[in-house]
PDB file of C-alpha atoms in Angstrom:
ATOM      1  CA  UNK A   9      13.627   2.210  23.593  1.00 55.00           C
ATOM      2  CA  UNK A  10      13.134   2.493  27.378  1.00 61.00           C
ATOM      3  CA  UNK A  11      10.592   4.954  28.711  1.00 64.00           C
ATOM      4  CA  UNK A  12      12.065   8.225  29.919  1.00 59.00           C
ATOM      5  CA  UNK A  13      12.278   8.586  33.671  1.00 59.00           C
ATOM      6  CA  UNK A  14       9.981  11.303  35.019  1.00 61.00           C
ATOM      7  CA  UNK A  15      11.853  14.397  36.045  1.00 72.00           C
ATOM      8  CA  UNK A  16      11.003  15.951  39.372  1.00 76.00           C
ATOM      9  CA  UNK A  17      12.146  19.417  40.348  1.00 84.00           C
ATOM     10  CA  UNK A  18      14.672  19.647  43.148  1.00 89.00           C
ATOM     11  CA  UNK A  19      12.107  21.329  45.422  1.00 89.00           C
ATOM     12  CA  UNK A  20       9.868  18.261  45.223  1.00 92.00           C
ATOM     13  CA  UNK A  21      12.727  15.880  45.949  1.00 93.00           C
ATOM     14  CA  UNK A  22      13.689  18.027  48.925  1.00 96.00           C
ATOM     15  CA  UNK A  23      10.046  18.095  50.064  1.00 97.00           C
ATOM     16  CA  UNK A  24       9.886  14.277  49.962  1.00 96.00           C
ATOM     17  CA  UNK A  25      12.989  14.068  52.136  1.00 97.00           C
ATOM     18  CA  UNK A  26      11.748  16.796  54.495  1.00 98.00           C
ATOM     19  CA  UNK A  27       8.306  15.183  54.867  1.00 98.00           C
ATOM     20  CA  UNK A  28       9.861  11.748  55.451  1.00 97.00           C
ATOM     21  CA  UNK A  29      11.939  13.138  58.312  1.00 98.00           C
ATOM     22  CA  UNK A  30       9.073  15.188  59.748  1.00 97.00           C
ATOM     23  CA  UNK A  31       6.558  12.305  59.682  1.00 97.00           C
ATOM     24  CA  UNK A  32       9.076   9.631  60.736  1.00 97.00           C
ATOM     25  CA  UNK A  33       7.411   7.052  62.981  1.00 96.00           C
ATOM     26  CA  UNK A  34       3.888   8.401  62.395  1.00 95.00           C
ATOM     27  CA  UNK A  35       1.161   6.000  61.311  1.00 92.00           C
ATOM     28  CA  UNK A  36      -2.267   6.463  59.752  1.00 90.00           C
ATOM     29  CA  UNK A  37      -5.338   5.849  61.916  1.00 84.00           C
ATOM     30  CA  UNK A  38      -5.202   2.109  61.123  1.00 83.00           C
ATOM     31  CA  UNK A  39      -2.041   1.905  63.237  1.00 86.00           C
ATOM     32  CA  UNK A  40      -0.119   0.094  60.473  1.00 90.00           C
ATOM     33  CA  UNK A  41       0.248   2.324  57.429  1.00 91.00           C
ATOM     34  CA  UNK A  42       3.113   4.838  57.483  1.00 94.00           C
ATOM     35  CA  UNK A  43       1.712   8.369  57.523  1.00 95.00           C
ATOM     36  CA  UNK A  44       4.010   9.341  54.667  1.00 96.00           C
ATOM     37  CA  UNK A  45       1.884   7.233  52.299  1.00 96.00           C
ATOM     38  CA  UNK A  46      -0.951   9.769  52.734  1.00 96.00           C
ATOM     39  CA  UNK A  47       1.357  12.643  51.803  1.00 96.00           C
ATOM     40  CA  UNK A  48       2.483  10.849  48.632  1.00 96.00           C
ATOM     41  CA  UNK A  49      -1.081   9.937  47.661  1.00 97.00           C
ATOM     42  CA  UNK A  50      -2.255  13.544  48.075  1.00 98.00           C
ATOM     43  CA  UNK A  51       0.519  14.662  45.721  1.00 97.00           C
ATOM     44  CA  UNK A  52      -0.362  11.922  43.211  1.00 96.00           C
ATOM     45  CA  UNK A  53      -4.090  12.764  43.325  1.00 97.00           C
ATOM     46  CA  UNK A  54      -3.190  16.378  42.643  1.00 96.00           C
ATOM     47  CA  UNK A  55      -0.933  15.512  39.711  1.00 95.00           C
ATOM     48  CA  UNK A  56      -2.523  12.429  38.158  1.00 96.00           C
ATOM     49  CA  UNK A  57      -6.241  12.787  38.897  1.00 95.00           C
ATOM     50  CA  UNK A  58      -6.667  16.563  39.096  1.00 96.00           C
ATOM     51  CA  UNK A  59      -4.064  17.149  36.342  1.00 94.00           C
ATOM     52  CA  UNK A  60      -2.278  19.848  38.344  1.00 94.00           C
ATOM     53  CA  UNK A  61       1.372  20.146  37.318  1.00 94.00           C
ATOM     54  CA  UNK A  62       2.312  23.289  39.211  1.00 95.00           C
ATOM     55  CA  UNK A  63       5.610  22.379  40.921  1.00 96.00           C
ATOM     56  CA  UNK A  64       4.965  24.620  43.911  1.00 96.00           C
ATOM     57  CA  UNK A  65       1.483  23.169  44.447  1.00 97.00           C
ATOM     58  CA  UNK A  66       2.894  19.627  44.288  1.00 97.00           C
ATOM     59  CA  UNK A  67       5.635  20.591  46.738  1.00 98.00           C
ATOM     60  CA  UNK A  68       3.050  22.074  49.117  1.00 98.00           C
ATOM     61  CA  UNK A  69       1.017  18.862  48.823  1.00 98.00           C
ATOM     62  CA  UNK A  70       4.011  16.846  49.988  1.00 98.00           C
ATOM     63  CA  UNK A  71       4.416  19.179  52.962  1.00 98.00           C
ATOM     64  CA  UNK A  72       0.730  19.839  53.684  1.00 97.00           C
ATOM     65  CA  UNK A  73       0.585  18.191  57.131  1.00 97.00           C
ATOM     66  CA  UNK A  74       4.018  19.147  58.441  1.00 97.00           C
ATOM     67  CA  UNK A  75       2.936  22.215  60.441  1.00 96.00           C
ATOM     68  CA  UNK A  76      -0.297  20.672  61.727  1.00 94.00           C
ATOM     69  CA  UNK A  77       0.950  17.181  62.590  1.00 94.00           C
ATOM     70  CA  UNK A  78       4.680  17.450  63.340  1.00 96.00           C
ATOM     71  CA  UNK A  79       7.079  19.724  65.213  1.00 96.00           C
ATOM     72  CA  UNK A  80       7.763  21.643  61.983  1.00 96.00           C
ATOM     73  CA  UNK A  81       6.875  25.316  62.084  1.00 96.00           C
ATOM     74  CA  UNK A  82       6.422  28.047  59.498  1.00 97.00           C
ATOM     75  CA  UNK A  83      10.026  29.228  59.883  1.00 98.00           C
ATOM     76  CA  UNK A  84      11.382  25.741  59.101  1.00 98.00           C
ATOM     77  CA  UNK A  85       9.393  25.632  55.874  1.00 98.00           C
ATOM     78  CA  UNK A  86      10.202  29.208  54.924  1.00 98.00           C
ATOM     79  CA  UNK A  87      13.912  28.554  55.370  1.00 98.00           C
ATOM     80  CA  UNK A  88      13.813  25.388  53.269  1.00 97.00           C
ATOM     81  CA  UNK A  89      11.124  26.133  50.658  1.00 97.00           C
ATOM     82  CA  UNK A  90      10.485  29.882  50.684  1.00 97.00           C
ATOM     83  CA  UNK A  91       7.717  32.061  52.019  1.00 98.00           C
ATOM     84  CA  UNK A  92       5.111  31.237  49.388  1.00 98.00           C
ATOM     85  CA  UNK A  93       5.130  27.478  49.979  1.00 98.00           C
ATOM     86  CA  UNK A  94       5.397  27.984  53.749  1.00 98.00           C
ATOM     87  CA  UNK A  95       2.352  30.259  53.554  1.00 98.00           C
ATOM     88  CA  UNK A  96       0.398  27.685  51.576  1.00 98.00           C
ATOM     89  CA  UNK A  97       1.231  24.935  54.071  1.00 98.00           C
ATOM     90  CA  UNK A  98       0.225  27.273  56.910  1.00 97.00           C
ATOM     91  CA  UNK A  99      -3.106  27.867  55.136  1.00 97.00           C
ATOM     92  CA  UNK A 100      -3.572  24.078  54.990  1.00 98.00           C
ATOM     93  CA  UNK A 101      -2.993  23.807  58.748  1.00 97.00           C
ATOM     94  CA  UNK A 102      -5.515  24.115  61.555  1.00 95.00           C
ATOM     95  CA  UNK A 103      -4.573  26.156  64.610  1.00 91.00           C
ATOM     96  CA  UNK A 104      -4.787  23.506  67.326  1.00 89.00           C
ATOM     97  CA  UNK A 105      -4.538  26.174  70.030  1.00 91.00           C
ATOM     98  CA  UNK A 106      -8.137  27.176  69.284  1.00 92.00           C
ATOM     99  CA  UNK A 107     -11.167  25.317  70.659  1.00 92.00           C
ATOM    100  CA  UNK A 108     -12.739  22.855  68.190  1.00 87.00           C
ATOM    101  CA  UNK A 109     -15.740  24.776  66.770  1.00 85.00           C
ATOM    102  CA  UNK A 110     -13.789  28.029  66.467  1.00 93.00           C
ATOM    103  CA  UNK A 111     -10.815  26.173  64.947  1.00 94.00           C
ATOM    104  CA  UNK A 112     -12.932  24.578  62.212  1.00 92.00           C
ATOM    105  CA  UNK A 113     -14.683  27.852  61.331  1.00 93.00           C
ATOM    106  CA  UNK A 114     -11.341  29.665  61.098  1.00 95.00           C
ATOM    107  CA  UNK A 115      -9.897  26.841  58.997  1.00 96.00           C
ATOM    108  CA  UNK A 116     -12.757  26.959  56.485  1.00 94.00           C
ATOM    109  CA  UNK A 117     -12.361  30.731  56.234  1.00 94.00           C
ATOM    110  CA  UNK A 118      -8.627  30.487  55.560  1.00 95.00           C
ATOM    111  CA  UNK A 119      -9.296  27.866  52.859  1.00 95.00           C
ATOM    112  CA  UNK A 120     -11.888  30.148  51.250  1.00 94.00           C
ATOM    113  CA  UNK A 121      -9.404  33.015  51.121  1.00 94.00           C
ATOM    114  CA  UNK A 122      -6.445  30.902  50.021  1.00 95.00           C
ATOM    115  CA  UNK A 123      -4.860  30.795  46.553  1.00 95.00           C
ATOM    116  CA  UNK A 124      -6.083  28.135  44.153  1.00 94.00           C
ATOM    117  CA  UNK A 125      -3.003  25.989  44.843  1.00 96.00           C
ATOM    118  CA  UNK A 126      -4.042  25.659  48.490  1.00 96.00           C
ATOM    119  CA  UNK A 127      -7.633  24.901  47.538  1.00 95.00           C
ATOM    120  CA  UNK A 128      -6.670  22.070  45.177  1.00 96.00           C
ATOM    121  CA  UNK A 129      -4.252  20.646  47.767  1.00 97.00           C
ATOM    122  CA  UNK A 130      -7.093  20.544  50.291  1.00 97.00           C
ATOM    123  CA  UNK A 131      -9.361  18.887  47.740  1.00 97.00           C
ATOM    124  CA  UNK A 132      -6.699  16.229  47.090  1.00 97.00           C
ATOM    125  CA  UNK A 133      -6.379  15.741  50.864  1.00 97.00           C
ATOM    126  CA  UNK A 134     -10.151  15.250  51.192  1.00 96.00           C
ATOM    127  CA  UNK A 135     -10.134  12.858  48.229  1.00 96.00           C
ATOM    128  CA  UNK A 136      -7.406  10.730  49.782  1.00 96.00           C
ATOM    129  CA  UNK A 137      -9.033  10.726  53.218  1.00 93.00           C
ATOM    130  CA  UNK A 138     -12.289   9.510  51.653  1.00 94.00           C
ATOM    131  CA  UNK A 139     -10.484   6.900  49.542  1.00 92.00           C
ATOM    132  CA  UNK A 140      -8.598   5.634  52.596  1.00 89.00           C
ATOM    133  CA  UNK A 141     -11.635   4.899  54.794  1.00 88.00           C
ATOM    134  CA  UNK A 142     -11.686   1.196  53.896  1.00 84.00           C
ATOM    135  CA  UNK A 143     -12.770  -0.848  56.904  1.00 74.00           C
ATOM    136  CA  UNK A 144     -12.727   2.081  59.318  1.00 84.00           C
ATOM    137  CA  UNK A 145     -15.347   2.290  62.041  1.00 85.00           C
ATOM    138  CA  UNK A 146     -18.769   3.824  61.336  1.00 86.00           C
ATOM    139  CA  UNK A 147     -17.740   6.739  63.575  1.00 90.00           C
ATOM    140  CA  UNK A 148     -14.674   7.396  61.406  1.00 88.00           C
ATOM    141  CA  UNK A 149     -16.801   7.282  58.237  1.00 90.00           C
ATOM    142  CA  UNK A 150     -19.294   9.703  59.782  1.00 90.00           C
ATOM    143  CA  UNK A 151     -16.588  12.128  60.966  1.00 91.00           C
ATOM    144  CA  UNK A 152     -14.807  12.025  57.597  1.00 92.00           C
ATOM    145  CA  UNK A 153     -18.062  12.661  55.704  1.00 93.00           C
ATOM    146  CA  UNK A 154     -18.964  15.534  58.045  1.00 93.00           C
ATOM    147  CA  UNK A 155     -15.560  17.171  57.591  1.00 92.00           C
ATOM    148  CA  UNK A 156     -15.636  16.639  53.818  1.00 94.00           C
ATOM    149  CA  UNK A 157     -19.021  18.365  53.608  1.00 94.00           C
ATOM    150  CA  UNK A 158     -17.836  21.237  55.805  1.00 94.00           C
ATOM    151  CA  UNK A 159     -14.754  21.873  53.663  1.00 94.00           C
ATOM    152  CA  UNK A 160     -16.493  21.358  50.314  1.00 94.00           C
ATOM    153  CA  UNK A 161     -19.356  23.666  51.301  1.00 93.00           C
ATOM    154  CA  UNK A 162     -16.902  26.269  52.556  1.00 91.00           C
ATOM    155  CA  UNK A 163     -14.731  26.103  49.461  1.00 91.00           C
ATOM    156  CA  UNK A 164     -17.703  26.267  47.104  1.00 90.00           C
ATOM    157  CA  UNK A 165     -18.434  29.802  48.318  1.00 82.00           C
ATOM    158  CA  UNK A 166     -15.130  31.141  47.009  1.00 83.00           C
ATOM    159  CA  UNK A 167     -13.706  28.488  44.713  1.00 84.00           C
ATOM    160  CA  UNK A 168     -10.898  29.422  42.363  1.00 80.00           C
ATOM    161  CA  UNK A 169     -11.472  28.540  38.698  1.00 85.00           C
ATOM    162  CA  UNK A 170      -8.589  26.030  38.717  1.00 84.00           C
ATOM    163  CA  UNK A 171     -10.245  24.170  41.616  1.00 88.00           C
ATOM    164  CA  UNK A 172     -13.702  23.709  40.050  1.00 90.00           C
ATOM    165  CA  UNK A 173     -13.096  20.366  38.337  1.00 92.00           C
ATOM    166  CA  UNK A 174     -11.253  18.861  41.344  1.00 93.00           C
ATOM    167  CA  UNK A 175     -14.117  20.081  43.577  1.00 93.00           C
ATOM    168  CA  UNK A 176     -16.594  18.261  41.306  1.00 93.00           C
ATOM    169  CA  UNK A 177     -14.538  15.032  41.445  1.00 94.00           C
ATOM    170  CA  UNK A 178     -14.360  15.109  45.252  1.00 94.00           C
ATOM    171  CA  UNK A 179     -18.077  15.930  45.545  1.00 94.00           C
ATOM    172  CA  UNK A 180     -18.952  13.003  43.266  1.00 94.00           C
ATOM    173  CA  UNK A 181     -16.754  10.616  45.276  1.00 94.00           C
ATOM    174  CA  UNK A 182     -18.351  11.776  48.528  1.00 93.00           C
ATOM    175  CA  UNK A 183     -21.891  11.344  47.149  1.00 94.00           C
ATOM    176  CA  UNK A 184     -21.075   7.872  45.798  1.00 92.00           C
ATOM    177  CA  UNK A 185     -19.504   6.774  49.076  1.00 91.00           C
ATOM    178  CA  UNK A 186     -22.391   8.128  51.137  1.00 90.00           C
ATOM    179  CA  UNK A 187     -24.884   6.296  48.930  1.00 88.00           C
ATOM    180  CA  UNK A 188     -22.902   3.083  49.359  1.00 79.00           C
ATOM    181  CA  UNK A 189     -22.559   3.579  53.109  1.00 67.00           C
ATOM    182  CA  UNK A 190     -26.289   4.261  53.471  1.00 53.00           C
ATOM    183  CA  UNK A 191     -27.043   1.054  51.582  1.00 47.00           C
ATOM    184  CA  UNK A 192     -24.463  -0.887  53.565  1.00 48.00           C
ATOM    185  CA  UNK A 193     -25.688   0.338  56.948  1.00 51.00           C
ATOM    186  CA  UNK A 194     -29.373  -0.096  56.131  1.00 46.00           C
ATOM    187  CA  UNK A 195     -30.146   3.594  55.777  1.00 47.00           C
ATOM    188  CA  UNK A 196     -28.635   4.660  59.073  1.00 43.00           C
TER     189      UNK A 196
END
C-alpha cells in the first residue's frame, strides 16, 4: 500500500506560491542558492525538528522574510493571509529605516513581546542560518554567531513555554559550532 501523501492546508500552499513570487530572483549570500530554499528550510525545521504543527506558525515561517527582504508590505500579507499572520511576519521583520544599533534593540524587544509562534519561527530562522554557514567567510561566521547570541539572549528573558525546547536545540547547535570554529581557527 503506498504511503499517504502529506496534506497541507490551503494557506500553506498559498504561502509557498506567495513567497516564491516575492523572493523571485533572490539568492542566498553564496550567490548561487535560491533564497526560497531558506524559507522552506525554516518551515521544515519548525515542523520536523521543533515538532511544531500549528498551521498558522508554519505559514508565517514560509512568509517570514517577505516584509523585510522584498517589496511586500503588511497590507499585502493581511489581504492574503489575515491580520494575525501579517502581524507575526511584521514581528519577524526588522525596521530598516532605523539606524543599526537602534534597529537591533527594537527587533529583540519585539521578539521578546511576540507570541510563541513568532518566537519559534525566529528560532527556526536562527537554526537554519547557523546550519547554512558552510564555507562562509570568518566574518560571516562571526556576524552570524553574534546575531544568534543577541536573539537567543533576548528571547531567553521572555520565552514562551512552547519555545523552550526549540531554544535549547538552537543554543546547543550554536555552542557546538562555536567550539568547532574555535578549534578550526586555532582559538581565534
